[in-house]
Coordinates of C-alpha atoms in Angstrom, one line a residue:
X23 CA 0.0 0.0 0.0
X24 CA 1.0 3.6 -0.6
X25 CA -0.7 4.8 2.5
X26 CA 1.7 5.8 5.3
X27 CA 0.2 6.5 8.7
X28 CA 1.8 8.8 11.2
X29 CA 1.5 8.1 15.0
X30 CA 1.3 11.0 17.5
X31 CA 1.3 11.1 21.3
X32 CA -1.8 12.2 23.2
X33 CA -0.1 15.7 23.3
X34 CA 0.2 15.6 19.5
X35 CA 3.9 15.0 19.3
X36 CA 5.0 13.1 16.2
X37 CA 6.4 9.7 17.3
X38 CA 7.0 7.9 14.0
X39 CA 5.5 6.6 10.8
X40 CA 3.8 3.2 10.4
X41 CA 4.8 2.2 6.8
X42 CA 4.2 -1.5 6.8
X43 CA 0.8 -2.9 7.8
X44 CA -1.6 -5.7 6.8
X45 CA -4.9 -3.9 6.8
X46 CA -6.6 -0.6 7.8
X47 CA -10.4 -0.1 8.1
X48 CA -12.2 3.0 9.2
X49 CA -15.8 4.1 9.3
X50 CA -17.0 7.7 9.6
X51 CA -20.4 8.9 10.7
X52 CA -22.3 12.2 10.3
X53 CA -24.1 12.4 13.6
X54 CA -22.0 10.2 15.8
X55 CA -18.4 8.9 16.2
X56 CA -16.8 6.5 13.8
X57 CA -14.2 3.8 14.4
X58 CA -11.0 2.3 13.0
X59 CA -8.9 -0.8 13.1
X60 CA -5.3 -1.5 12.0
X61 CA -3.4 -4.7 11.8
X62 CA 0.4 -4.8 11.3
X63 CA 3.3 -7.2 11.7
X64 CA 4.9 -7.1 15.1
X65 CA 8.3 -5.4 15.1
X66 CA 10.2 -3.3 17.6
X67 CA 8.9 -0.2 15.8
X68 CA 5.3 -1.1 15.7
X69 CA 5.2 -2.2 19.3
X70 CA 6.6 1.2 20.4
X71 CA 4.1 3.1 18.2
X72 CA 0.9 1.2 18.6
X73 CA 0.2 1.7 22.3
X74 CA -3.0 2.9 24.0
X75 CA -3.9 6.6 23.8
X76 CA -1.6 7.3 20.9
X77 CA -3.2 8.9 17.9
X78 CA -3.0 7.4 14.4
X79 CA -3.3 9.8 11.5
X80 CA -4.8 7.6 8.7
X81 CA -5.2 9.9 5.7
X82 CA -6.6 13.4 4.9
X83 CA -8.0 14.7 8.1
X84 CA -8.9 11.3 9.5
X85 CA -7.3 10.1 12.7
X86 CA -8.2 7.9 15.7
X87 CA -7.2 7.2 19.3
X88 CA -5.9 3.7 20.1
X89 CA -8.1 2.1 22.7
X90 CA -7.7 -1.6 22.2
X91 CA -4.5 -3.6 21.5
X92 CA -4.2 -7.3 20.8
X93 CA -1.1 -9.3 19.9
X94 CA -1.3 -12.8 18.3
X95 CA 0.9 -15.3 16.4
X96 CA -0.2 -17.3 13.4
X97 CA 1.2 -19.3 10.5
X98 CA 2.0 -16.1 8.7
X99 CA 3.7 -14.4 11.6
X100 CA 3.1 -12.4 14.8
X101 CA 0.6 -9.6 14.4
X102 CA -0.6 -6.7 16.4
X103 CA -4.2 -5.4 16.1
X104 CA -5.3 -2.0 17.4
X105 CA -8.7 -0.3 17.2
X106 CA -10.6 2.5 18.7
X107 CA -12.8 5.5 17.9
X108 CA -12.0 8.2 15.4
X109 CA -11.0 11.6 17.0
X110 CA -14.6 12.6 17.6
X111 CA -14.5 10.0 20.4
X112 CA -12.5 12.3 22.6
X113 CA -15.8 14.2 23.2
X114 CA -17.1 11.1 25.0
X115 CA -14.5 11.8 27.7
X116 CA -16.2 15.0 29.0
X117 CA -19.4 15.3 30.8
X118 CA -21.9 18.2 31.0
X119 CA -21.1 19.8 34.3
X120 CA -24.6 20.6 35.7
X121 CA -27.4 22.2 33.8
X122 CA -27.0 24.1 30.5
X123 CA -29.6 26.6 29.2
X124 CA -28.8 26.8 25.5
X125 CA -30.0 29.2 22.8
X126 CA -28.8 30.0 19.2
X127 CA -28.6 28.1 16.0
X128 CA -28.0 24.4 16.5
X129 CA -24.4 24.6 15.2
X130 CA -23.6 27.5 17.5
X131 CA -25.1 25.7 20.5
X132 CA -23.0 22.6 19.7
X133 CA -19.8 24.7 19.4
X134 CA -20.7 26.4 22.7
X135 CA -20.9 23.1 24.5
X136 CA -17.6 22.0 23.1
X137 CA -15.9 25.2 24.2
X138 CA -17.3 25.1 27.7
X139 CA -16.6 21.4 28.3
X140 CA -13.1 20.9 26.9
X141 CA -11.5 24.0 25.3
X142 CA -12.2 26.9 27.6
X143 CA -14.0 25.3 30.5
X144 CA -15.9 27.4 33.0
X145 CA -17.2 24.7 35.3
X146 CA -15.6 21.9 37.4
X147 CA -11.9 21.5 37.4
X148 CA -11.5 23.9 34.5
X149 CA -7.8 23.2 33.8
X150 CA -8.1 19.5 34.0
X151 CA -11.1 19.4 31.7
X152 CA -9.1 20.9 28.8
X153 CA -8.3 18.5 25.9
X154 CA -4.8 19.4 24.7
X155 CA -4.6 20.5 21.0
X156 CA -8.4 20.7 20.5
X157 CA -9.8 23.9 18.9
X158 CA -13.2 24.9 17.7
X159 CA -13.7 26.1 14.1
X160 CA -16.5 28.5 13.1
X161 CA -20.0 27.1 13.5
X162 CA -21.8 26.1 10.3
X163 CA -23.8 29.1 9.0
X164 CA -27.6 29.2 8.8
X165 CA -30.4 27.5 10.7
X166 CA -33.2 28.7 12.9
X167 CA -32.5 29.7 16.5
X168 CA -33.5 27.1 19.1
X169 CA -33.8 27.0 22.9
X170 CA -32.8 23.8 24.7
X171 CA -31.8 22.6 28.2
X172 CA -29.3 19.8 28.8
X173 CA -28.4 18.3 32.2
X174 CA -25.8 15.6 32.8
X175 CA -24.6 12.9 30.4
X176 CA -21.6 13.1 28.2
X177 CA -20.7 15.9 25.8
X178 CA -20.8 13.4 22.9
X179 CA -24.4 12.3 23.8
X180 CA -25.6 15.9 23.8
X181 CA -24.0 16.6 20.4
X182 CA -25.4 13.4 18.9
X183 CA -28.9 14.3 20.0
X184 CA -28.7 17.9 18.7
X185 CA -27.0 16.8 15.4
X186 CA -29.6 14.2 14.6
X187 CA -32.6 16.4 15.6
X188 CA -31.5 19.4 13.5
X189 CA -29.6 17.8 10.7
X190 CA -26.1 19.1 11.7
X191 CA -23.2 16.8 11.1
X192 CA -20.2 17.2 13.3
X193 CA -16.8 15.7 14.1
X194 CA -13.2 16.2 15.2
X195 CA -10.7 16.2 12.4
X196 CA -6.9 16.1 12.5
X197 CA -4.7 18.8 11.1
X198 CA -1.1 17.4 10.9
X199 CA 0.3 20.7 9.6
X200 CA -0.1 22.4 13.0
X201 CA -0.8 19.8 14.5
X202 CA -4.2 20.2 16.2
X203 CA -7.6 18.6 16.5
X204 CA -10.4 20.7 15.0
X205 CA -14.1 20.5 16.0
X206 CA -16.4 21.2 13.0
X207 CA -20.1 21.3 12.1
X208 CA -21.8 21.2 8.8
X209 CA -25.5 21.5 8.0
X210 CA -27.1 18.6 6.1
X211 CA -28.5 19.0 2.6
X212 CA -31.5 17.3 1.0
X213 CA -30.0 15.4 -2.0
X214 CA -32.9 13.1 -2.7
X215 CA -34.4 12.6 -6.2
X216 CA -37.6 14.3 -5.2
X217 CA -36.2 17.8 -4.8
X218 CA -34.7 20.3 -7.3
X219 CA -32.7 22.6 -5.0
X220 CA -29.5 20.5 -4.8
X221 CA -28.0 18.0 -7.1
X222 CA -29.3 14.5 -6.2
X223 CA -27.0 11.7 -5.1
X224 CA -27.5 8.2 -6.2
X225 CA -26.1 5.0 -4.6
X226 CA -25.8 1.8 -6.6
X227 CA -23.6 -1.2 -7.0
X228 CA -23.4 -0.2 -10.7
X229 CA -22.0 3.2 -9.8
X230 CA -19.4 1.6 -7.4
X231 CA -20.4 3.8 -4.5
X232 CA -22.2 0.8 -2.9
X233 CA -19.7 -2.1 -2.9
X234 CA -22.1 -4.8 -1.9
X235 CA -25.7 -5.4 -0.9
X236 CA -27.2 -8.1 1.3
X237 CA -30.6 -9.3 2.5
X238 CA -31.1 -11.8 5.3
X239 CA -34.1 -13.3 7.1
X240 CA -34.0 -15.3 10.4
X241 CA -37.0 -16.5 12.3
X242 CA -35.1 -18.9 14.6
X243 CA -35.6 -16.8 17.7
X244 CA -39.2 -15.8 17.1
X245 CA -41.6 -16.7 20.0
X246 CA -45.2 -15.8 20.5
X247 CA -46.1 -17.6 23.8
X248 CA -44.5 -18.0 27.2
X249 CA -45.6 -19.9 30.3
X250 CA -44.5 -17.9 33.4
X251 CA -44.4 -19.8 36.8
X252 CA -45.1 -17.9 40.0
X253 CA -45.8 -18.7 43.6
X254 CA -46.6 -22.1 44.9
X255 CA -45.4 -25.7 44.3
X256 CA -46.5 -28.6 42.2
X257 CA -50.0 -28.4 40.9
X258 CA -50.7 -25.4 43.2
X259 CA -48.1 -23.3 41.5
X260 CA -49.5 -20.2 39.8
X261 CA -49.0 -20.3 36.0
X262 CA -49.6 -17.3 33.7
X263 CA -49.7 -17.6 29.9
X264 CA -48.2 -14.6 28.1
X265 CA -48.9 -14.6 24.4
X266 CA -49.3 -12.2 21.5
X267 CA -51.9 -12.2 18.8
X268 CA -50.8 -14.4 15.9
X269 CA -51.7 -13.0 12.5
X270 CA -53.6 -15.6 10.5
X271 CA -51.9 -17.1 7.5
X272 CA -52.5 -15.1 4.4
X273 CA -55.2 -16.5 2.1
X274 CA -54.2 -17.1 -1.5
X275 CA -56.1 -14.7 -3.8
X276 CA -59.2 -16.0 -5.4
X277 CA -58.7 -16.9 -9.0
X278 CA -60.3 -14.3 -11.3
X279 CA -63.3 -15.4 -13.3
X280 CA -62.6 -16.1 -17.0
X281 CA -64.8 -15.8 -20.0
X282 CA -64.5 -17.2 -23.5
X283 CA -65.2 -15.1 -26.5
X284 CA -66.1 -17.0 -29.7
X285 CA -66.6 -15.3 -33.1
X286 CA -68.2 -16.5 -36.4
X287 CA -68.9 -15.0 -39.8
X288 CA -72.3 -15.0 -41.5
X289 CA -72.5 -15.9 -44.3
X290 CA -69.5 -18.3 -44.4
X291 CA -66.8 -16.8 -46.6
X292 CA -68.0 -13.3 -46.1
X293 CA -64.8 -12.2 -44.3
X294 CA -62.6 -12.8 -41.3
X295 CA -62.8 -11.9 -37.6
X296 CA -60.1 -11.6 -34.9
X297 CA -60.1 -11.3 -31.1
X298 CA -61.6 -14.6 -30.1
X299 CA -60.1 -16.2 -26.9
X300 CA -60.2 -16.4 -23.1
X301 CA -60.4 -13.2 -21.0
X302 CA -60.3 -12.6 -17.3
X303 CA -63.2 -10.7 -15.7
X304 CA -62.8 -7.0 -16.0
X305 CA -60.4 -7.2 -18.9
X306 CA -61.3 -5.6 -22.2
X307 CA -61.7 -7.7 -25.3
X308 CA -61.1 -6.1 -28.8
X309 CA -62.6 -7.8 -31.8
X310 CA -62.3 -6.8 -35.5
X311 CA -64.2 -7.8 -38.6
X312 CA -62.7 -7.6 -42.1
X313 CA -65.1 -8.2 -45.1
X314 CA -63.9 -10.0 -48.2
X315 CA -64.3 -8.5 -51.6
X316 CA -68.0 -8.2 -52.6
X317 CA -69.1 -8.1 -48.9
X318 CA -69.6 -5.3 -46.4
X319 CA -69.7 -5.4 -42.6
X320 CA -73.2 -4.7 -41.2
X321 CA -73.1 -5.3 -37.4
X322 CA -72.2 -7.6 -34.5
X323 CA -75.0 -9.8 -33.2
X324 CA -75.0 -11.8 -29.9

């Protein structure tokens, strides 16, 4: 692979480059935190770099914090596997300190919470609540003003709720040039095929933006009745049946009535007719009559 991943300390100090690895997988999300996993051959270098709390810069502005480490040996050699959340996961490490009365656009409210909880804290142990290297970019423009109240829970939970409710994507990206972590917001856009304001987006295996599709069905764990045993012993024990209504099996549709249309010509040899045959009830039958030379069509009779 051409991809070379840099590894940083929790204080954003460059520790080294991870050039040889077996696989890397990462998943990003608009209204929550994504995840990543990396597998590499065990060497002195990889063991020193791939340790908990170090930050892996994967590509572009994508990076994640190592939260899980596993070493194993197989036929192809000893491997080390690490995984964790993308940088947005650092917001899970701060709580809302008391009650917050919030007002402003959804994006501005979200940036205000991040600033107060981990950039310029005003509550709790202010200095200890700061996250080193984290900055807040300008809030996404637009949006109607809202009023909300949040008490307790983690900062990430509050952001997920606000983002999903008001269509504001958010995340923490990595800027290796500084280096620093940057909290951002972006308003969602309607790109469905039923609107004309924005260019629509299509997803398909034929367009290669959906790599695979899958459908599965499993009724192995379905249950619709339970017998609950309560007080007592033997035949005197209280038994209660808990059940749900079972939908009746669907009935096959009744076959549609069919009618046969037969046609004849009078006198014989006077011409030809078409359209005879079997028709279902409600279907339209079309018949035509073509007279031979020396004859003319007069009428249909039944």
